[in-house]
XYZ file of C-alpha atoms in Angstrom:
570
model
C 42.526 9.075 -6.399
C 39.863 9.324 -3.586
C 36.337 8.177 -4.152
C 35.025 11.737 -4.002
C 37.192 12.730 -6.610
C 36.811 9.783 -8.897
C 35.835 10.842 -12.630
C 35.647 14.694 -11.417
C 38.061 15.506 -14.499
C 35.363 16.396 -16.848
C 32.901 17.757 -13.495
C 30.952 14.634 -14.583
C 29.182 12.812 -11.795
C 29.895 8.923 -12.103
C 26.575 7.921 -11.542
C 25.637 9.920 -14.720
C 27.427 7.509 -16.849
C 24.179 5.308 -16.281
C 22.559 6.501 -19.526
C 18.892 5.266 -20.598
C 18.637 3.308 -23.799
C 15.507 4.729 -25.426
C 15.079 1.137 -27.228
C 14.939 -0.858 -24.207
C 13.658 1.546 -21.607
C 16.475 0.141 -19.598
C 19.586 2.406 -18.139
C 22.957 0.845 -18.995
C 26.555 1.555 -18.254
C 28.190 4.123 -20.979
C 31.785 4.888 -20.293
C 33.365 8.044 -21.017
C 37.112 7.948 -20.066
C 39.368 11.125 -20.106
C 42.225 9.590 -22.326
C 42.493 7.618 -25.430
C 41.839 3.770 -25.553
C 44.328 1.237 -27.025
C 43.233 -1.394 -29.154
C 42.903 -4.926 -27.624
C 46.127 -7.029 -28.251
C 45.930 -9.439 -30.967
C 44.209 -12.479 -29.473
C 42.726 -10.937 -26.499
C 39.478 -10.883 -26.274
C 37.776 -7.244 -25.493
C 36.963 -6.281 -22.051
C 32.929 -6.397 -21.326
C 30.804 -4.304 -19.205
C 27.920 -6.589 -17.490
C 24.796 -4.539 -17.658
C 22.347 -4.360 -14.780
C 20.170 -7.408 -14.288
C 22.188 -9.561 -16.881
C 24.526 -11.822 -15.236
C 26.401 -11.296 -11.407
C 27.343 -8.175 -10.162
C 30.748 -6.745 -11.063
C 32.924 -3.521 -10.476
C 31.418 -1.397 -12.935
C 27.561 -2.664 -12.337
C 27.541 -0.031 -9.372
C 26.806 3.466 -10.591
C 29.720 5.819 -9.448
C 32.726 3.870 -10.707
C 35.034 4.953 -13.750
C 36.524 3.219 -16.595
C 39.541 5.188 -17.877
C 39.611 3.929 -21.092
C 38.209 5.842 -24.147
C 35.104 4.530 -26.440
C 32.886 5.710 -28.890
C 33.278 7.873 -32.246
C 31.248 10.119 -33.905
C 28.372 9.591 -35.985
C 30.558 9.846 -39.356
C 32.556 7.163 -38.191
C 35.671 8.900 -37.183
C 37.048 8.467 -33.622
C 35.465 10.805 -30.806
C 37.499 13.780 -30.123
C 39.648 13.674 -27.236
C 38.406 15.103 -23.715
C 34.559 15.216 -25.538
C 31.648 13.272 -24.275
C 29.674 11.521 -26.429
C 26.206 13.378 -26.525
C 23.271 11.328 -24.701
C 20.033 10.323 -26.710
C 16.899 12.520 -25.654
C 14.418 10.590 -23.769
C 10.876 11.206 -23.315
C 10.185 12.427 -19.843
C 7.878 8.820 -19.421
C 10.993 7.187 -20.132
C 13.330 8.966 -17.587
C 11.091 8.374 -15.362
C 11.890 5.185 -13.223
C 10.591 2.550 -11.121
C 12.340 2.122 -7.997
C 11.685 -0.623 -5.915
C 10.541 -0.840 -2.401
C 10.500 2.777 -0.754
C 8.976 5.049 1.230
C 7.758 2.343 3.701
C 6.906 0.657 1.067
C 3.142 2.023 -0.214
C 4.967 4.828 -2.580
C 5.599 2.164 -5.118
C 3.323 4.396 -7.093
C 5.331 7.065 -7.156
C 7.179 4.991 -9.718
C 6.335 5.036 -13.465
C 7.550 3.495 -16.873
C 10.771 2.064 -17.419
C 12.927 -0.248 -15.142
C 15.337 0.507 -12.568
C 18.829 -1.450 -11.367
C 17.906 -4.967 -11.167
C 20.833 -6.866 -9.846
C 21.878 -8.879 -7.007
C 22.992 -6.192 -4.766
C 19.358 -5.178 -4.122
C 18.647 -8.834 -3.821
C 21.081 -9.087 -0.975
C 19.538 -5.920 0.808
C 16.030 -7.320 1.067
C 14.942 -9.401 4.216
C 11.705 -11.734 3.644
C 9.548 -13.552 5.633
C 7.015 -16.319 4.674
C 3.876 -15.924 6.071
C 2.097 -18.755 4.551
C -1.400 -18.258 3.096
C -1.980 -15.275 5.096
C -0.650 -13.693 1.798
C -0.338 -13.950 -2.090
C 2.236 -16.052 -3.443
C 2.067 -13.607 -6.752
C 3.376 -10.130 -6.863
C 0.546 -8.931 -9.155
C -2.958 -9.682 -9.854
C -5.682 -8.994 -12.147
C -7.672 -7.693 -9.341
C -7.425 -5.225 -6.287
C -4.336 -5.409 -4.385
C -4.016 -4.752 -0.377
C -0.555 -3.696 0.633
C 0.055 -3.852 4.627
C 3.163 -1.455 5.727
C 4.229 -1.999 9.124
C 6.362 0.678 10.926
C 7.956 -1.244 13.644
C 9.582 0.122 16.866
C 12.227 -2.720 17.130
C 15.612 -1.114 18.042
C 17.308 -1.835 15.173
C 19.921 -0.083 13.595
C 22.443 2.652 14.611
C 21.655 5.189 16.286
C 18.129 3.670 17.731
C 18.620 2.593 21.004
C 16.995 5.395 22.327
C 13.845 4.563 20.351
C 11.051 2.211 20.987
C 10.797 -0.435 23.788
C 13.884 -1.417 25.188
C 14.259 -5.693 24.692
C 10.690 -5.556 22.702
C 10.422 -7.768 19.235
C 8.714 -4.504 18.103
C 5.252 -3.823 17.901
C 2.925 -2.910 14.683
C 3.386 0.852 15.606
C 2.226 2.536 12.645
C 0.134 0.542 10.050
C -1.364 1.388 6.825
C -3.041 -0.685 4.399
C -2.886 0.451 0.734
C -5.759 -0.721 -0.843
C -5.413 -0.450 -5.035
C -8.565 -0.526 -7.072
C -8.742 -3.166 -9.624
C -8.750 -0.724 -12.584
C -5.767 1.169 -11.090
C -7.594 4.582 -11.132
C -7.306 5.133 -7.296
C -5.956 4.013 -4.189
C -6.807 4.365 -0.731
C -4.045 4.499 2.335
C -6.179 3.207 5.475
C -4.077 4.126 8.817
C -4.947 1.884 11.334
C -4.369 3.475 14.560
C -2.075 1.197 16.915
C -4.184 1.576 20.050
C -7.415 0.333 18.547
C -8.668 -2.480 20.605
C -10.046 -5.406 18.409
C -9.426 -9.166 18.237
C -6.199 -10.659 17.081
C -7.059 -14.136 15.423
C -5.302 -17.289 15.485
C -2.140 -17.622 13.344
C 0.203 -20.237 12.305
C 3.922 -18.868 12.095
C 6.955 -20.214 10.444
C 9.738 -20.961 12.883
C 13.566 -20.778 11.910
C 13.695 -24.858 12.209
C 10.885 -24.836 9.428
C 8.398 -25.780 11.863
C 5.187 -24.180 12.254
C 3.831 -22.995 15.386
C 0.073 -21.419 16.084
C 0.155 -18.563 18.259
C -3.440 -18.573 20.231
C -6.076 -15.749 19.267
C -6.585 -12.949 21.883
C -9.684 -10.830 22.123
C -9.908 -7.032 23.159
C -6.620 -6.490 22.775
C -4.285 -3.190 21.123
C -3.914 -3.976 17.494
C -0.085 -3.102 17.929
C 0.344 -6.421 19.702
C -0.722 -8.434 16.597
C 3.115 -8.211 15.971
C 6.148 -9.329 17.806
C 4.051 -10.376 20.871
C 4.198 -14.089 21.863
C 6.018 -14.778 18.629
C 3.156 -13.235 16.429
C 4.869 -12.082 12.801
C 3.772 -10.107 10.251
C 1.257 -12.590 9.123
C -0.372 -12.283 11.990
C -1.003 -8.750 11.432
C -2.083 -9.350 8.034
C -4.756 -11.994 9.477
C -5.812 -9.241 11.678
C -6.687 -6.704 9.280
C -8.693 -9.116 7.257
C -10.802 -9.932 10.414
C -10.924 -6.258 11.140
C -11.712 -4.777 7.536
C -13.055 -7.575 5.902
C -10.042 -7.248 3.018
C -7.498 -10.081 1.879
C -4.133 -8.466 2.339
C -2.001 -9.569 -0.550
C 1.491 -8.580 0.937
C 3.498 -6.678 3.666
C 5.995 -4.450 3.633
C 7.858 -3.541 7.039
C 10.363 -1.047 7.925
C 12.076 0.201 11.277
C 13.308 3.708 12.180
C 15.849 3.761 9.902
C 13.465 3.609 7.122
C 12.555 7.128 7.843
C 15.777 8.444 8.121
C 17.659 7.001 5.275
C 14.714 7.359 2.647
C 14.302 11.000 3.344
C 17.958 11.553 3.343
C 18.448 9.662 0.373
C 15.471 11.929 -1.644
C 17.247 14.907 -0.208
C 15.094 16.254 1.948
C 11.018 16.127 2.343
C 8.990 19.253 2.559
C 6.577 19.699 5.685
C 4.360 22.587 6.681
C 3.655 23.389 10.269
C 1.148 25.943 11.538
C 3.237 27.053 14.208
C 6.651 26.518 15.613
C 7.478 23.469 17.396
C 10.038 22.779 20.460
C 9.360 19.453 21.611
C 12.090 18.272 24.308
C 10.743 14.760 24.205
C 10.912 13.829 20.294
C 13.700 16.113 19.937
C 11.433 18.284 16.788
C 12.504 21.927 16.827
C 11.191 23.414 13.490
C 9.921 27.010 12.537
C 6.295 27.821 11.481
C 5.928 27.601 7.516
C 7.710 25.101 5.085
C 10.703 23.243 6.021
C 12.677 20.511 4.599
C 13.802 17.487 7.180
C 15.612 14.763 7.006
C 17.307 12.207 8.883
C 16.801 12.270 12.611
C 14.838 15.336 12.353
C 12.587 13.235 9.764
C 12.358 10.823 12.592
C 11.340 12.971 15.210
C 8.724 14.594 12.812
C 6.921 11.334 12.401
C 7.387 10.080 16.188
C 6.379 13.563 17.819
C 3.158 13.171 19.727
C 3.160 16.367 21.793
C 3.442 18.878 19.370
C -0.118 19.054 17.064
C -3.412 18.595 17.627
C -4.307 16.863 21.079
C -1.322 14.991 21.527
C -2.701 11.701 20.616
C -1.683 9.130 18.487
C -4.588 9.769 15.866
C -2.901 13.017 15.547
C 0.066 11.772 14.974
C -1.036 9.685 12.068
C -2.089 12.792 10.749
C 1.532 14.071 10.499
C 2.482 10.607 9.595
C 0.097 10.930 6.344
C 1.424 14.602 5.764
C 5.049 13.399 5.470
C 4.656 10.464 3.444
C 2.029 12.606 0.986
C 5.252 14.579 0.952
C 7.809 12.063 0.176
C 5.847 10.920 -2.595
C 5.561 14.112 -4.092
C 9.420 14.362 -3.834
C 9.920 11.107 -5.508
C 7.650 12.237 -8.287
C 9.522 15.399 -9.111
C 11.818 15.645 -11.482
C 14.561 16.302 -9.548
C 14.824 13.016 -8.389
C 13.542 11.003 -11.343
C 15.973 12.599 -13.393
C 18.771 11.760 -10.871
C 20.725 8.071 -11.405
C 22.695 9.262 -8.042
C 19.337 9.971 -6.299
C 17.379 6.982 -7.669
C 20.371 4.750 -6.908
C 20.420 5.760 -3.672
C 16.826 5.723 -2.952
C 16.372 2.245 -4.146
C 19.423 1.040 -2.213
C 17.971 2.984 1.090
C 14.577 1.510 0.337
C 15.540 -2.494 0.226
C 17.817 -1.964 3.167
C 15.274 -0.583 5.343
C 12.474 -3.174 3.998
C 11.467 -6.358 4.814
C 8.730 -8.277 2.815
C 6.413 -11.590 2.197
C 8.426 -14.249 -0.119
C 5.519 -13.487 -2.636
C 7.681 -10.035 -3.156
C 10.879 -11.105 -1.845
C 12.870 -10.172 -4.959
C 13.542 -7.004 -6.962
C 12.431 -8.476 -9.923
C 9.009 -9.163 -8.278
C 9.282 -5.881 -6.290
C 9.692 -4.294 -9.781
C 6.681 -5.843 -11.344
C 4.685 -4.963 -8.216
C 5.819 -1.240 -8.894
C 5.280 -1.345 -12.413
C 1.821 -2.565 -11.716
C 0.793 0.069 -9.414
C 2.479 2.911 -10.895
C -0.561 3.807 -13.014
C -2.222 5.556 -9.964
C -2.109 9.166 -10.013
C -1.313 10.974 -6.804
C -4.134 13.073 -7.036
C -6.360 9.922 -6.669
C -4.692 8.487 -3.557
C -6.676 8.930 -0.377
C -5.058 8.765 2.705
C -7.474 8.149 5.631
C -7.889 6.747 9.035
C -10.425 3.781 10.308
C -13.013 5.625 12.199
C -12.989 4.974 16.034
C -14.314 6.371 19.232
C -13.057 6.645 22.544
C -13.222 2.638 24.175
C -16.077 2.877 26.544
C -14.316 0.325 28.897
C -11.288 2.532 29.750
C -13.678 4.922 31.614
C -12.736 8.890 31.861
C -9.316 8.385 31.375
C -9.122 7.731 27.313
C -6.299 5.328 26.568
C -7.340 3.097 23.740
C -10.262 3.143 20.760
C -12.322 1.152 19.020
C -13.725 0.853 15.609
C -16.862 3.764 14.846
C -19.690 0.999 14.628
C -21.430 3.402 11.733
C -18.758 4.923 10.217
C -16.410 2.311 9.979
C -18.291 -0.496 7.971
C -18.778 2.236 5.486
C -15.232 2.684 5.020
C -14.403 -0.930 4.767
C -17.183 -1.393 2.334
C -16.237 1.283 0.043
C -12.683 0.103 -0.300
C -13.798 -3.677 -0.653
C -16.175 -2.516 -3.361
C -13.048 -0.247 -4.953
C -15.366 3.110 -4.554
C -12.953 5.896 -4.732
C -12.558 8.307 -1.975
C -11.678 11.011 -4.153
C -14.669 10.425 -6.607
C -12.224 11.158 -9.356
C -13.867 8.166 -11.005
C -17.516 7.578 -9.751
C -18.697 3.907 -9.810
C -21.915 4.798 -11.653
C -23.676 1.184 -11.451
C -26.723 2.165 -12.749
C -25.496 3.753 -15.856
C -23.049 0.627 -16.515
C -24.426 -2.145 -15.257
C -27.037 -3.465 -17.164
C -28.556 -5.069 -14.034
C -29.569 -1.710 -12.490
C -32.509 -1.843 -14.569
C -33.813 -4.584 -12.261
C -34.172 -1.959 -9.547
C -36.145 0.310 -11.202
C -39.660 -0.513 -11.165
C -43.015 -1.160 -9.064
C -42.102 -2.605 -5.192
C -44.632 -5.145 -3.779
C -45.740 -5.141 -0.221
C -43.359 -6.492 2.466
C -45.809 -9.171 3.370
C -46.034 -10.467 -0.099
C -42.572 -11.333 -0.301
C -41.595 -14.907 -0.368
C -37.778 -15.922 0.190
C -35.949 -18.778 1.338
C -32.825 -18.003 2.914
C -29.401 -20.016 2.870
C -26.048 -19.639 4.271
C -23.666 -19.884 1.450
C -20.622 -18.724 3.121
C -21.749 -16.569 5.809
C -20.659 -16.797 9.519
C -22.476 -19.743 10.791
C -26.278 -18.457 12.182
C -26.468 -16.056 9.755
C -29.460 -17.305 7.721
C -31.538 -17.643 10.924
C -30.688 -14.767 12.108
C -31.674 -12.938 8.653
C -34.755 -14.849 9.132
C -35.775 -13.438 12.473
C -35.061 -9.796 11.129
C -36.867 -9.987 7.794
C -40.131 -11.326 10.143
C -39.855 -9.449 13.080
C -38.242 -6.024 11.973
C -39.522 -6.421 7.947
C -42.844 -7.923 8.052
C -41.364 -10.446 5.381
C -43.736 -13.195 6.908
C -43.532 -15.779 3.968
C -39.907 -16.610 4.390
C -38.313 -19.829 5.878
C -34.768 -21.047 6.462
C -33.120 -23.121 3.702
C -30.120 -24.204 5.737
C -26.761 -24.194 3.964
C -26.651 -23.637 0.295
C -25.052 -26.473 -1.879
C -21.734 -24.602 -2.602
C -20.062 -21.116 -0.860
C -20.583 -17.726 -2.348
C -18.088 -14.810 -2.392
C -21.326 -12.631 -3.121
C -24.585 -12.426 -1.917
C -27.285 -13.285 -4.470
C -31.127 -13.363 -4.628
C -32.400 -15.622 -7.387
C -35.911 -14.718 -8.832
C -38.702 -15.595 -11.428
C -39.866 -12.848 -14.059
C -42.969 -12.427 -12.149
C -41.148 -12.232 -8.939
C -39.602 -8.924 -9.746
C -41.244 -6.688 -7.670
C -40.986 -8.713 -4.542
C -36.853 -8.831 -5.290
C -36.623 -5.235 -5.858
C -38.694 -4.594 -2.185
C -36.206 -7.436 -0.702
C -33.331 -5.854 -2.203
C -34.567 -2.253 -0.721
C -35.175 -3.939 2.656
C -31.661 -5.765 2.836
C -29.611 -3.277 1.061
C -28.244 -5.325 -1.973
C -26.579 -4.188 -4.906
C -27.959 -4.713 -8.487
C -25.231 -7.331 -9.081
C -26.807 -9.772 -6.713
C -30.055 -9.740 -8.276
C -30.041 -13.094 -10.654
C -33.437 -13.048 -12.675
C -34.506 -16.372 -14.168
C -35.915 -16.992 -17.327
C -39.507 -19.002 -16.359
C -42.328 -17.507 -14.148
C -42.856 -19.038 -10.814
C -45.613 -21.416 -10.050
C -47.818 -21.229 -7.066
C -46.135 -19.875 -4.034
C -42.795 -20.984 -4.810
C -40.156 -18.416 -2.976
C -37.253 -16.446 -4.129
C -33.909 -18.106 -2.890
C -31.766 -15.593 -1.011
C -28.323 -16.951 -0.447
C -25.919 -15.251 1.827
C -22.233 -15.035 0.297
C -18.742 -14.265 2.101
C -19.676 -10.746 1.627
C -22.445 -10.937 4.321
C -21.813 -9.199 7.482
C -25.164 -9.473 9.410
C -28.832 -8.554 9.293
C -29.599 -5.384 8.441
C -25.880 -4.425 7.646
C -26.352 -3.298 4.114
C -24.117 -5.113 1.262
C -24.057 -2.259 -1.587
C -21.222 0.195 -1.084
C -21.983 3.784 0.157
C -21.313 6.065 -3.155
C -19.330 8.405 -1.012
C -17.082 8.605 2.038
C -19.436 9.193 5.246
C -19.417 12.844 6.745
C -16.625 13.776 8.974
C -13.830 10.910 8.868
C -10.742 12.293 8.424
C -9.220 12.160 4.643
C -6.596 14.190 2.605
C -5.389 13.581 -1.167
C -1.555 12.869 -1.646
C -0.964 15.428 -3.970
C -2.587 18.010 -1.027
C -0.141 20.013 0.847
C -1.321 20.597 4.351
C 0.221 22.105 7.532
C 0.494 20.191 10.564
C -1.637 22.208 13.693
C-alpha cells in the first residue's frame, strides 16, 4: 500500500489519529485499525506507542502513520464493533487551538493559543541555532516586555532559489521586523526597519566555528542591511544595531530565507491577498488579477519580493505589501480551518522549524513553545504593523537611494514602544488615573528663575549632565543650576528627587524636560536654605530637550495598520 492510500480504508486521514486528550491538553496518537486485534502471546509484553515529547521518536510518533491492530472498547466494556471508529471526546475551541512552534517568519507565534503541539526530537533537529552572546537573552520568556527581531535574509539557500538575491553573498538583513510585545501582553507592535536605512552599526563580537570570538569593527553611515553577513557579522550584530537605533534591547532573533515564504504559505493552504489593480510584473514573475487571490509557494514569494507593482516602486512600498501578507497569514493561522487540522498543523510546524534559524536562548522546541504560549495572549486586533518613520537621505542628492530616520517622528515611535504604549490605543495607559504619583504633576508651578537643581549623570551618554545644564541655563532660564558630576550608581530611568516644599519647582522642571510622573521622587522633609533638587539622568535620557515621557498616541502621518484588518495593495 502506498503512502497516499495508507490508512484510507475508512476514509480517515492518518493525521486525524492524533486526538486531543482533554485531561492534559496534549495531542496523542489514537490508533483505529480496521481489523480485529489478537491478544498478545503469553509472556510477551504488549506493544507500546510513545507519546509525543515522551522519549525518542519512533515510527508512530509521526502523524500519518497507521497501525493495523484493533484497540478500544465500548463504554459498557464490550469489544468495539468491527469497522467502527471510537468516538472522539469533544473539546472546547480553546483546547483545539494549538501552539505551533516558530513561524510566519517567526513573530506570528502570537497566532498560537492554549494547549501544546508535537514536542519531539524531529522538530528539534530541524532548528538551526546561533550563539549571539550577550546580544540577546538566555531565557525564552520574561516577566517584562519581549522584543523579537525577525530577519528575512536574501541568501541563496534552498532548492529553486538560485535566481534570487546576490550571487555569492552571505546574505543581507533584507527584511527586518522588530516585534515588541507589551509587559502585560495586551498589545504588540511589529516595527519594520527599511533595509536602505542609513545608520551606524556598533562594534560586534561574534562566535567563530572554532569556539573563538572575533570582534567585527563598527561602521558609521551605512545601510542597515549590511549589519548581517557582511564582514563576518552574525544576527547578533543586527540585534545590536537595532538596540542602538531604537533604544530597545532585543531578546531573541528568528531568521528565515526565501524558502520560509514558499513553504509556510503552502503549509497553511494559501494566503489571501488583495490587489487594487491587476499586476503582471516580469521581474518578480507576479501575475495576479485585481481583487482577492489566494497565493502560495513561488507566487507568494513573488508577492513579497516585487518592487515594481505597487506605490512608487520603492522598498518602503514593498514593506507595506509584506505587512499585508504577514497579517493575512496570521489570520489564516488563527482560523478554524488551520487550528482544527492536525495535518495542516504538522505541516506548518515542520515547515516553520526547517525555515528558521534562532538564537540559542530559544534554540529548542520546548523553549519555542514556551515563548509561543507566553505571547499567544495578544489578540490580533491589538497587533499593529508600522514602519520606522524616515525621510530621504540629504546626502544622496537628487537621486534618492537611501533614507534616514525622521528626526521628529522616529524618536516618538521608539519612545512609545519603550513605554509599552499601544499603537491601537486598545488599552490606554491612563497613567494619571492609575499612578498615584500623577497627582504630583497637578498644582502650582514655580518660575524657571526660582528652580534650584543639581544635575548628575547616572547612566546617560558621557557629557549629558553638562549639556543639560547649558540647555537649562541658556534656553530655559533655570539659572540656579549646577553640574554634580557622576551619580553614585547607574539608573535605568531618570529621576528628580525633591523636598515637599520644592514641589512647585519639581513640577516646573518636569514640564520643561518632559519628565513623566514616575520620575518624580518626593522626600519627606522640607529643604533648608538653598538646598537644590537632584536630577539624575538615567539610561533612558536621550538628550537635552528630548522628552522622556512617551507620547500618548502615535505621531500624525505614520504608516500603520492593525493585523486583523484586510487592506488592498495599491
